[in-house]
Amino acid sequence: MADWVRVAADGDVAIGMLKGVMAGATPVVLANVEGAIYALRDECSHEALPLSDGELEGTDVVCPYHGARFDCTSGKNKTLPAIRPVKSFPVEVRDGDIFIDVE
């Protein structure tokens, strides 16, 4: 069963930017790729550091600490040193608010 949580207003995440938010006790990084919002667990699978401190390059979330890259549309790891993906969450934008399913 879905567990949708409001995490931000749509205007809080500018195009081409990352934003760290909390969904209850779960840290989440939101990524805005040309107006489409994606959500990943805000924790690099390499050393558990926040991805929201990094940058968005195309659809890649780039960890600033060791350079690992993750596809924001799926959480798939793309470069070393990360060898595991990060969890991605379904996103819905409703009436100007961003919701993610943390189930």
PDB file of N, CA and C in Angstrom:
ATOM      1  N   MET A   1       0.834  -1.180   0.000  1.00  0.00           N
ATOM      2  CA  MET A   1       0.000   0.000   0.000  1.00  0.00           C
ATOM      3  C   MET A   1       0.884   1.251   0.000  1.00  0.00           C
ATOM      4  N   ALA A   2       0.522   2.212  -0.799  1.00  0.00           N
ATOM      5  CA  ALA A   2       1.302   3.446  -0.926  1.00  0.00           C
ATOM      6  C   ALA A   2       1.238   4.267   0.355  1.00  0.00           C
ATOM      7  N   ASP A   3       2.335   4.936   0.651  1.00  0.00           N
ATOM      8  CA  ASP A   3       2.430   5.818   1.811  1.00  0.00           C
ATOM      9  C   ASP A   3       2.975   7.157   1.334  1.00  0.00           C
ATOM     10  N   TRP A   4       2.095   7.980   0.747  1.00  0.00           N
ATOM     11  CA  TRP A   4       2.499   9.244   0.154  1.00  0.00           C
ATOM     12  C   TRP A   4       2.723  10.295   1.233  1.00  0.00           C
ATOM     13  N   VAL A   5       3.863  10.981   1.150  1.00  0.00           N
ATOM     14  CA  VAL A   5       4.252  12.003   2.114  1.00  0.00           C
ATOM     15  C   VAL A   5       4.586  13.280   1.353  1.00  0.00           C
ATOM     16  N   ARG A   6       4.021  14.414   1.800  1.00  0.00           N
ATOM     17  CA  ARG A   6       4.376  15.701   1.206  1.00  0.00           C
ATOM     18  C   ARG A   6       5.773  16.079   1.708  1.00  0.00           C
ATOM     19  N   VAL A   7       6.670  16.414   0.766  1.00  0.00           N
ATOM     20  CA  VAL A   7       8.042  16.725   1.162  1.00  0.00           C
ATOM     21  C   VAL A   7       8.476  18.147   0.801  1.00  0.00           C
ATOM     22  N   ALA A   8       7.765  18.800  -0.112  1.00  0.00           N
ATOM     23  CA  ALA A   8       8.156  20.148  -0.525  1.00  0.00           C
ATOM     24  C   ALA A   8       7.078  20.728  -1.432  1.00  0.00           C
ATOM     25  N   ALA A   9       7.182  22.028  -1.648  1.00  0.00           N
ATOM     26  CA  ALA A   9       6.373  22.671  -2.676  1.00  0.00           C
ATOM     27  C   ALA A   9       7.110  22.528  -4.005  1.00  0.00           C
ATOM     28  N   ASP A  10       6.363  22.481  -5.081  1.00  0.00           N
ATOM     29  CA  ASP A  10       6.964  22.313  -6.405  1.00  0.00           C
ATOM     30  C   ASP A  10       7.994  23.402  -6.691  1.00  0.00           C
ATOM     31  N   GLY A  11       7.751  24.615  -6.256  1.00  0.00           N
ATOM     32  CA  GLY A  11       8.664  25.727  -6.503  1.00  0.00           C
ATOM     33  C   GLY A  11       9.929  25.707  -5.655  1.00  0.00           C
ATOM     34  N   ASP A  12      10.017  24.776  -4.699  1.00  0.00           N
ATOM     35  CA  ASP A  12      11.192  24.698  -3.824  1.00  0.00           C
ATOM     36  C   ASP A  12      12.413  24.084  -4.503  1.00  0.00           C
ATOM     37  N   VAL A  13      12.206  23.420  -5.646  1.00  0.00           N
ATOM     38  CA  VAL A  13      13.304  22.732  -6.326  1.00  0.00           C
ATOM     39  C   VAL A  13      13.430  23.309  -7.739  1.00  0.00           C
ATOM     40  N   ALA A  14      14.394  24.192  -7.933  1.00  0.00           N
ATOM     41  CA  ALA A  14      14.581  24.830  -9.232  1.00  0.00           C
ATOM     42  C   ALA A  14      15.090  23.818 -10.263  1.00  0.00           C
ATOM     43  N   ILE A  15      14.799  24.090 -11.511  1.00  0.00           N
ATOM     44  CA  ILE A  15      15.277  23.232 -12.597  1.00  0.00           C
ATOM     45  C   ILE A  15      16.800  23.138 -12.537  1.00  0.00           C
ATOM     46  N   GLY A  16      17.315  21.911 -12.639  1.00  0.00           N
ATOM     47  CA  GLY A  16      18.747  21.664 -12.609  1.00  0.00           C
ATOM     48  C   GLY A  16      19.348  21.613 -11.220  1.00  0.00           C
ATOM     49  N   MET A  17      18.498  21.612 -10.197  1.00  0.00           N
ATOM     50  CA  MET A  17      18.991  21.656  -8.826  1.00  0.00           C
ATOM     51  C   MET A  17      18.618  20.396  -8.033  1.00  0.00           C
ATOM     52  N   LEU A  18      19.347  20.206  -6.924  1.00  0.00           N
ATOM     53  CA  LEU A  18      19.055  19.172  -5.935  1.00  0.00           C
ATOM     54  C   LEU A  18      18.582  19.850  -4.662  1.00  0.00           C
ATOM     55  N   LYS A  19      17.723  19.154  -3.910  1.00  0.00           N
ATOM     56  CA  LYS A  19      17.266  19.672  -2.616  1.00  0.00           C
ATOM     57  C   LYS A  19      17.092  18.504  -1.666  1.00  0.00           C
ATOM     58  N   GLY A  20      17.721  18.586  -0.502  1.00  0.00           N
ATOM     59  CA  GLY A  20      17.562  17.590   0.538  1.00  0.00           C
ATOM     60  C   GLY A  20      16.331  17.888   1.367  1.00  0.00           C
ATOM     61  N   VAL A  21      15.510  16.866   1.614  1.00  0.00           N
ATOM     62  CA  VAL A  21      14.294  16.987   2.425  1.00  0.00           C
ATOM     63  C   VAL A  21      14.180  15.735   3.296  1.00  0.00           C
ATOM     64  N   MET A  22      13.251  15.789   4.234  1.00  0.00           N
ATOM     65  CA  MET A  22      12.956  14.610   5.054  1.00  0.00           C
ATOM     66  C   MET A  22      11.548  14.139   4.734  1.00  0.00           C
ATOM     67  N   ALA A  23      11.389  12.829   4.620  1.00  0.00           N
ATOM     68  CA  ALA A  23      10.080  12.195   4.480  1.00  0.00           C
ATOM     69  C   ALA A  23       9.906  11.353   5.731  1.00  0.00           C
ATOM     70  N   GLY A  24       9.366  11.971   6.766  1.00  0.00           N
ATOM     71  CA  GLY A  24       9.353  11.316   8.066  1.00  0.00           C
ATOM     72  C   GLY A  24      10.782  11.214   8.560  1.00  0.00           C
ATOM     73  N   ALA A  25      11.252   9.986   8.799  1.00  0.00           N
ATOM     74  CA  ALA A  25      12.631   9.764   9.251  1.00  0.00           C
ATOM     75  C   ALA A  25      13.579   9.435   8.104  1.00  0.00           C
ATOM     76  N   THR A  26      13.085   9.492   6.865  1.00  0.00           N
ATOM     77  CA  THR A  26      13.883   9.104   5.701  1.00  0.00           C
ATOM     78  C   THR A  26      14.454  10.328   5.002  1.00  0.00           C
ATOM     79  N   PRO A  27      15.794  10.425   4.903  1.00  0.00           N
ATOM     80  CA  PRO A  27      16.379  11.536   4.150  1.00  0.00           C
ATOM     81  C   PRO A  27      16.228  11.288   2.646  1.00  0.00           C
ATOM     82  N   VAL A  28      15.802  12.318   1.933  1.00  0.00           N
ATOM     83  CA  VAL A  28      15.519  12.200   0.499  1.00  0.00           C
ATOM     84  C   VAL A  28      16.174  13.374  -0.213  1.00  0.00           C
ATOM     85  N   VAL A  29      16.714  13.105  -1.402  1.00  0.00           N
ATOM     86  CA  VAL A  29      17.188  14.180  -2.268  1.00  0.00           C
ATOM     87  C   VAL A  29      16.251  14.245  -3.464  1.00  0.00           C
ATOM     88  N   LEU A  30      15.726  15.453  -3.709  1.00  0.00           N
ATOM     89  CA  LEU A  30      14.881  15.705  -4.872  1.00  0.00           C
ATOM     90  C   LEU A  30      15.745  16.282  -5.976  1.00  0.00           C
ATOM     91  N   ALA A  31      15.492  15.867  -7.200  1.00  0.00           N
ATOM     92  CA  ALA A  31      16.223  16.357  -8.363  1.00  0.00           C
ATOM     93  C   ALA A  31      15.212  16.854  -9.392  1.00  0.00           C
ATOM     94  N   ASN A  32      15.439  18.055  -9.921  1.00  0.00           N
ATOM     95  CA  ASN A  32      14.554  18.614 -10.930  1.00  0.00           C
ATOM     96  C   ASN A  32      15.283  18.599 -12.267  1.00  0.00           C
ATOM     97  N   VAL A  33      14.854  17.696 -13.148  1.00  0.00           N
ATOM     98  CA  VAL A  33      15.436  17.572 -14.483  1.00  0.00           C
ATOM     99  C   VAL A  33      14.423  18.118 -15.484  1.00  0.00           C
ATOM    100  N   GLU A  34      14.679  19.333 -15.949  1.00  0.00           N
ATOM    101  CA  GLU A  34      13.818  19.986 -16.944  1.00  0.00           C
ATOM    102  C   GLU A  34      12.350  19.985 -16.532  1.00  0.00           C
ATOM    103  N   GLY A  35      12.090  20.195 -15.246  1.00  0.00           N
ATOM    104  CA  GLY A  35      10.722  20.271 -14.736  1.00  0.00           C
ATOM    105  C   GLY A  35      10.162  18.973 -14.193  1.00  0.00           C
ATOM    106  N   ALA A  36      10.823  17.857 -14.442  1.00  0.00           N
ATOM    107  CA  ALA A  36      10.402  16.569 -13.888  1.00  0.00           C
ATOM    108  C   ALA A  36      11.132  16.353 -12.562  1.00  0.00           C
ATOM    109  N   ILE A  37      10.386  15.970 -11.526  1.00  0.00           N
ATOM    110  CA  ILE A  37      10.958  15.783 -10.199  1.00  0.00           C
ATOM    111  C   ILE A  37      11.204  14.297  -9.947  1.00  0.00           C
ATOM    112  N   TYR A  38      12.397  13.983  -9.446  1.00  0.00           N
ATOM    113  CA  TYR A  38      12.779  12.617  -9.081  1.00  0.00           C
ATOM    114  C   TYR A  38      13.242  12.617  -7.626  1.00  0.00           C
ATOM    115  N   ALA A  39      13.144  11.460  -6.979  1.00  0.00           N
ATOM    116  CA  ALA A  39      13.516  11.373  -5.568  1.00  0.00           C
ATOM    117  C   ALA A  39      14.350  10.121  -5.319  1.00  0.00           C
ATOM    118  N   LEU A  40      15.467  10.322  -4.608  1.00  0.00           N
ATOM    119  CA  LEU A  40      16.357   9.225  -4.204  1.00  0.00           C
ATOM    120  C   LEU A  40      16.618   9.342  -2.712  1.00  0.00           C
ATOM    121  N   ARG A  41      17.000   8.228  -2.100  1.00  0.00           N
ATOM    122  CA  ARG A  41      17.463   8.293  -0.714  1.00  0.00           C
ATOM    123  C   ARG A  41      18.703   9.183  -0.688  1.00  0.00           C
ATOM    124  N   ASP A  42      18.736  10.104   0.250  1.00  0.00           N
ATOM    125  CA  ASP A  42      19.817  11.085   0.322  1.00  0.00           C
ATOM    126  C   ASP A  42      21.011  10.500   1.070  1.00  0.00           C
ATOM    127  N   GLU A  43      21.573   9.457   0.465  1.00  0.00           N
ATOM    128  CA  GLU A  43      22.696   8.760   1.102  1.00  0.00           C
ATOM    129  C   GLU A  43      23.458   7.988   0.035  1.00  0.00           C
ATOM    130  N   CYS A  44      24.680   8.391  -0.218  1.00  0.00           N
ATOM    131  CA  CYS A  44      25.512   7.702  -1.189  1.00  0.00           C
ATOM    132  C   CYS A  44      25.730   6.258  -0.735  1.00  0.00           C
ATOM    133  N   SER A  45      25.615   5.325  -1.646  1.00  0.00           N
ATOM    134  CA  SER A  45      25.804   3.911  -1.284  1.00  0.00           C
ATOM    135  C   SER A  45      27.271   3.564  -1.059  1.00  0.00           C
ATOM    136  N   HIS A  46      28.169   4.481  -1.382  1.00  0.00           N
ATOM    137  CA  HIS A  46      29.595   4.245  -1.171  1.00  0.00           C
ATOM    138  C   HIS A  46      29.983   4.480   0.282  1.00  0.00           C
ATOM    139  N   GLU A  47      29.618   5.657   0.850  1.00  0.00           N
ATOM    140  CA  GLU A  47      30.017   5.958   2.223  1.00  0.00           C
ATOM    141  C   GLU A  47      28.934   6.643   3.035  1.00  0.00           C
ATOM    142  N   ALA A  48      27.683   6.528   2.638  1.00  0.00           N
ATOM    143  CA  ALA A  48      26.531   7.032   3.395  1.00  0.00           C
ATOM    144  C   ALA A  48      26.588   8.538   3.652  1.00  0.00           C
ATOM    145  N   LEU A  49      27.176   9.296   2.736  1.00  0.00           N
ATOM    146  CA  LEU A  49      27.216  10.752   2.840  1.00  0.00           C
ATOM    147  C   LEU A  49      26.070  11.334   2.010  1.00  0.00           C
ATOM    148  N   PRO A  50      25.619  12.557   2.322  1.00  0.00           N
ATOM    149  CA  PRO A  50      24.436  13.102   1.642  1.00  0.00           C
ATOM    150  C   PRO A  50      24.677  13.473   0.179  1.00  0.00           C
ATOM    151  N   LEU A  51      23.859  12.908  -0.681  1.00  0.00           N
ATOM    152  CA  LEU A  51      23.926  13.239  -2.109  1.00  0.00           C
ATOM    153  C   LEU A  51      23.435  14.654  -2.372  1.00  0.00           C
ATOM    154  N   SER A  52      22.598  15.183  -1.483  1.00  0.00           N
ATOM    155  CA  SER A  52      22.071  16.532  -1.682  1.00  0.00           C
ATOM    156  C   SER A  52      23.165  17.597  -1.613  1.00  0.00           C
ATOM    157  N   ASP A  53      24.347  17.259  -1.127  1.00  0.00           N
ATOM    158  CA  ASP A  53      25.476  18.191  -1.133  1.00  0.00           C
ATOM    159  C   ASP A  53      26.131  18.269  -2.514  1.00  0.00           C
ATOM    160  N   GLY A  54      25.730  17.368  -3.406  1.00  0.00           N
ATOM    161  CA  GLY A  54      26.357  17.275  -4.720  1.00  0.00           C
ATOM    162  C   GLY A  54      25.708  18.153  -5.761  1.00  0.00           C
ATOM    163  N   GLU A  55      25.874  17.742  -7.014  1.00  0.00           N
ATOM    164  CA  GLU A  55      25.350  18.493  -8.147  1.00  0.00           C
ATOM    165  C   GLU A  55      24.556  17.573  -9.053  1.00  0.00           C
ATOM    166  N   LEU A  56      23.682  18.178  -9.844  1.00  0.00           N
ATOM    167  CA  LEU A  56      22.912  17.465 -10.848  1.00  0.00           C
ATOM    168  C   LEU A  56      23.501  17.801 -12.204  1.00  0.00           C
ATOM    169  N   GLU A  57      23.945  16.768 -12.944  1.00  0.00           N
ATOM    170  CA  GLU A  57      24.480  16.937 -14.291  1.00  0.00           C
ATOM    171  C   GLU A  57      23.649  16.070 -15.222  1.00  0.00           C
ATOM    172  N   GLY A  58      22.748  16.709 -15.964  1.00  0.00           N
ATOM    173  CA  GLY A  58      21.790  15.943 -16.768  1.00  0.00           C
ATOM    174  C   GLY A  58      20.884  15.190 -15.824  1.00  0.00           C
ATOM    175  N   THR A  59      20.889  13.846 -15.934  1.00  0.00           N
ATOM    176  CA  THR A  59      20.121  13.031 -14.990  1.00  0.00           C
ATOM    177  C   THR A  59      21.020  12.384 -13.939  1.00  0.00           C
ATOM    178  N   ASP A  60      22.287  12.781 -13.905  1.00  0.00           N
ATOM    179  CA  ASP A  60      23.228  12.216 -12.928  1.00  0.00           C
ATOM    180  C   ASP A  60      23.290  13.061 -11.664  1.00  0.00           C
ATOM    181  N   VAL A  61      23.111  12.407 -10.514  1.00  0.00           N
ATOM    182  CA  VAL A  61      23.401  13.027  -9.232  1.00  0.00           C
ATOM    183  C   VAL A  61      24.853  12.678  -8.934  1.00  0.00           C
ATOM    184  N   VAL A  62      25.690  13.698  -8.755  1.00  0.00           N
ATOM    185  CA  VAL A  62      27.119  13.493  -8.559  1.00  0.00           C
ATOM    186  C   VAL A  62      27.457  13.734  -7.092  1.00  0.00           C
ATOM    187  N   CYS A  63      27.945  12.690  -6.423  1.00  0.00           N
ATOM    188  CA  CYS A  63      28.341  12.806  -5.028  1.00  0.00           C
ATOM    189  C   CYS A  63      29.612  13.653  -4.956  1.00  0.00           C
ATOM    190  N   PRO A  64      29.614  14.703  -4.129  1.00  0.00           N
ATOM    191  CA  PRO A  64      30.770  15.592  -4.093  1.00  0.00           C
ATOM    192  C   PRO A  64      31.963  15.031  -3.327  1.00  0.00           C
ATOM    193  N   TYR A  65      31.767  13.964  -2.605  1.00  0.00           N
ATOM    194  CA  TYR A  65      32.822  13.460  -1.726  1.00  0.00           C
ATOM    195  C   TYR A  65      33.815  12.552  -2.432  1.00  0.00           C
ATOM    196  N   HIS A  66      33.315  11.660  -3.301  1.00  0.00           N
ATOM    197  CA  HIS A  66      34.231  10.746  -3.992  1.00  0.00           C
ATOM    198  C   HIS A  66      33.892  10.579  -5.472  1.00  0.00           C
ATOM    199  N   GLY A  67      32.938  11.380  -5.980  1.00  0.00           N
ATOM    200  CA  GLY A  67      32.656  11.390  -7.410  1.00  0.00           C
ATOM    201  C   GLY A  67      31.720  10.319  -7.934  1.00  0.00           C
ATOM    202  N   ALA A  68      31.115   9.521  -7.058  1.00  0.00           N
ATOM    203  CA  ALA A  68      30.161   8.518  -7.534  1.00  0.00           C
ATOM    204  C   ALA A  68      28.994   9.213  -8.217  1.00  0.00           C
ATOM    205  N   ARG A  69      28.435   8.538  -9.223  1.00  0.00           N
ATOM    206  CA  ARG A  69      27.288   9.077  -9.965  1.00  0.00           C
ATOM    207  C   ARG A  69      26.142   8.087  -9.904  1.00  0.00           C
ATOM    208  N   PHE A  70      24.928   8.663  -9.799  1.00  0.00           N
ATOM    209  CA  PHE A  70      23.705   7.865  -9.756  1.00  0.00           C
ATOM    210  C   PHE A  70      22.691   8.474 -10.713  1.00  0.00           C
ATOM    211  N   ASP A  71      21.966   7.614 -11.419  1.00  0.00           N
ATOM    212  CA  ASP A  71      20.901   8.069 -12.305  1.00  0.00           C
ATOM    213  C   ASP A  71      19.711   8.459 -11.431  1.00  0.00           C
ATOM    214  N   CYS A  72      19.312   9.742 -11.462  1.00  0.00           N
ATOM    215  CA  CYS A  72      18.225  10.181 -10.593  1.00  0.00           C
ATOM    216  C   CYS A  72      16.879   9.587 -10.982  1.00  0.00           C
ATOM    217  N   THR A  73      16.751   9.071 -12.200  1.00  0.00           N
ATOM    218  CA  THR A  73      15.469   8.497 -12.618  1.00  0.00           C
ATOM    219  C   THR A  73      15.255   7.089 -12.075  1.00  0.00           C
ATOM    220  N   SER A  74      16.341   6.432 -11.631  1.00  0.00           N
ATOM    221  CA  SER A  74      16.230   5.041 -11.184  1.00  0.00           C
ATOM    222  C   SER A  74      17.021   4.719  -9.915  1.00  0.00           C
ATOM    223  N   GLY A  75      17.999   5.542  -9.581  1.00  0.00           N
ATOM    224  CA  GLY A  75      18.892   5.252  -8.461  1.00  0.00           C
ATOM    225  C   GLY A  75      20.079   4.387  -8.841  1.00  0.00           C
ATOM    226  N   LYS A  76      20.155   3.974 -10.109  1.00  0.00           N
ATOM    227  CA  LYS A  76      21.239   3.086 -10.558  1.00  0.00           C
ATOM    228  C   LYS A  76      22.590   3.776 -10.415  1.00  0.00           C
ATOM    229  N   ASN A  77      23.540   3.032  -9.852  1.00  0.00           N
ATOM    230  CA  ASN A  77      24.904   3.540  -9.775  1.00  0.00           C
ATOM    231  C   ASN A  77      25.524   3.497 -11.169  1.00  0.00           C
ATOM    232  N   LYS A  78      26.284   4.547 -11.493  1.00  0.00           N
ATOM    233  CA  LYS A  78      26.855   4.659 -12.824  1.00  0.00           C
ATOM    234  C   LYS A  78      28.375   4.643 -12.832  1.00  0.00           C
ATOM    235  N   THR A  79      29.007   5.058 -11.720  1.00  0.00           N
ATOM    236  CA  THR A  79      30.465   5.094 -11.683  1.00  0.00           C
ATOM    237  C   THR A  79      30.965   4.654 -10.314  1.00  0.00           C
ATOM    238  N   LEU A  80      32.200   4.190 -10.313  1.00  0.00           N
ATOM    239  CA  LEU A  80      32.881   3.877  -9.057  1.00  0.00           C
ATOM    240  C   LEU A  80      33.155   5.194  -8.332  1.00  0.00           C
ATOM    241  N   PRO A  81      33.260   5.195  -7.037  1.00  0.00           N
ATOM    242  CA  PRO A  81      33.414   4.045  -6.164  1.00  0.00           C
ATOM    243  C   PRO A  81      32.107   3.378  -5.737  1.00  0.00           C
ATOM    244  N   ALA A  82      30.955   3.897  -6.155  1.00  0.00           N
ATOM    245  CA  ALA A  82      29.686   3.262  -5.784  1.00  0.00           C
ATOM    246  C   ALA A  82      29.498   1.974  -6.580  1.00  0.00           C
ATOM    247  N   ILE A  83      29.198   0.904  -5.885  1.00  0.00           N
ATOM    248  CA  ILE A  83      28.958  -0.374  -6.559  1.00  0.00           C
ATOM    249  C   ILE A  83      27.519  -0.854  -6.356  1.00  0.00           C
ATOM    250  N   ARG A  84      26.730  -0.073  -5.598  1.00  0.00           N
ATOM    251  CA  ARG A  84      25.319  -0.401  -5.371  1.00  0.00           C
ATOM    252  C   ARG A  84      24.452   0.805  -5.718  1.00  0.00           C
ATOM    253  N   PRO A  85      23.237   0.562  -6.181  1.00  0.00           N
ATOM    254  CA  PRO A  85      22.320   1.679  -6.437  1.00  0.00           C
ATOM    255  C   PRO A  85      21.831   2.278  -5.116  1.00  0.00           C
ATOM    256  N   VAL A  86      21.153   3.416  -5.227  1.00  0.00           N
ATOM    257  CA  VAL A  86      20.448   3.987  -4.086  1.00  0.00           C
ATOM    258  C   VAL A  86      18.952   3.858  -4.348  1.00  0.00           C
ATOM    259  N   LYS A  87      18.189   3.802  -3.285  1.00  0.00           N
ATOM    260  CA  LYS A  87      16.737   3.626  -3.419  1.00  0.00           C
ATOM    261  C   LYS A  87      16.114   4.848  -4.083  1.00  0.00           C
ATOM    262  N   SER A  88      15.234   4.581  -5.034  1.00  0.00           N
ATOM    263  CA  SER A  88      14.460   5.665  -5.643  1.00  0.00           C
ATOM    264  C   SER A  88      13.017   5.551  -5.162  1.00  0.00           C
ATOM    265  N   PHE A  89      12.324   6.670  -5.157  1.00  0.00           N
ATOM    266  CA  PHE A  89      10.948   6.725  -4.680  1.00  0.00           C
ATOM    267  C   PHE A  89      10.043   7.276  -5.766  1.00  0.00           C
ATOM    268  N   PRO A  90       8.822   6.727  -5.894  1.00  0.00           N
ATOM    269  CA  PRO A  90       7.848   7.320  -6.816  1.00  0.00           C
ATOM    270  C   PRO A  90       7.504   8.744  -6.364  1.00  0.00           C
ATOM    271  N   VAL A  91       7.279   9.625  -7.333  1.00  0.00           N
ATOM    272  CA  VAL A  91       6.983  11.031  -7.064  1.00  0.00           C
ATOM    273  C   VAL A  91       5.675  11.413  -7.750  1.00  0.00           C
ATOM    274  N   GLU A  92       4.871  12.213  -7.053  1.00  0.00           N
ATOM    275  CA  GLU A  92       3.694  12.839  -7.650  1.00  0.00           C
ATOM    276  C   GLU A  92       3.698  14.308  -7.272  1.00  0.00           C
ATOM    277  N   VAL A  93       3.370  15.168  -8.234  1.00  0.00           N
ATOM    278  CA  VAL A  93       3.173  16.580  -7.948  1.00  0.00           C
ATOM    279  C   VAL A  93       1.674  16.827  -8.023  1.00  0.00           C
ATOM    280  N   ARG A  94       1.112  17.292  -6.885  1.00  0.00           N
ATOM    281  CA  ARG A  94      -0.329  17.530  -6.790  1.00  0.00           C
ATOM    282  C   ARG A  94      -0.572  18.940  -6.277  1.00  0.00           C
ATOM    283  N   ASP A  95      -1.310  19.709  -7.031  1.00  0.00           N
ATOM    284  CA  ASP A  95      -1.692  21.066  -6.610  1.00  0.00           C
ATOM    285  C   ASP A  95      -0.497  21.865  -6.110  1.00  0.00           C
ATOM    286  N   GLY A  96       0.651  21.735  -6.786  1.00  0.00           N
ATOM    287  CA  GLY A  96       1.823  22.514  -6.447  1.00  0.00           C
ATOM    288  C   GLY A  96       2.673  21.947  -5.323  1.00  0.00           C
ATOM    289  N   ASP A  97       2.336  20.766  -4.831  1.00  0.00           N
ATOM    290  CA  ASP A  97       3.120  20.119  -3.772  1.00  0.00           C
ATOM    291  C   ASP A  97       3.742  18.818  -4.272  1.00  0.00           C
ATOM    292  N   ILE A  98       4.935  18.494  -3.780  1.00  0.00           N
ATOM    293  CA  ILE A  98       5.643  17.270  -4.155  1.00  0.00           C
ATOM    294  C   ILE A  98       5.400  16.221  -3.084  1.00  0.00           C
ATOM    295  N   PHE A  99       4.923  15.064  -3.516  1.00  0.00           N
ATOM    296  CA  PHE A  99       4.710  13.916  -2.633  1.00  0.00           C
ATOM    297  C   PHE A  99       5.581  12.770  -3.106  1.00  0.00           C
ATOM    298  N   ILE A 100       6.126  12.008  -2.158  1.00  0.00           N
ATOM    299  CA  ILE A 100       6.824  10.777  -2.535  1.00  0.00           C
ATOM    300  C   ILE A 100       6.203   9.612  -1.771  1.00  0.00           C
ATOM    301  N   ASP A 101       6.296   8.442  -2.378  1.00  0.00           N
ATOM    302  CA  ASP A 101       5.808   7.212  -1.757  1.00  0.00           C
ATOM    303  C   ASP A 101       6.996   6.546  -1.058  1.00  0.00           C
ATOM    304  N   VAL A 102       6.999   6.596   0.266  1.00  0.00           N
ATOM    305  CA  VAL A 102       8.129   6.052   1.031  1.00  0.00           C
ATOM    306  C   VAL A 102       7.945   4.580   1.372  1.00  0.00           C
ATOM    307  N   GLU A 103       6.888   3.957   0.914  1.00  0.00           N
ATOM    308  CA  GLU A 103       6.610   2.533   1.188  1.00  0.00           C
ATOM    309  C   GLU A 103       7.721   1.649   0.691  1.00  0.00           C
TER     310      GLU A 103
END
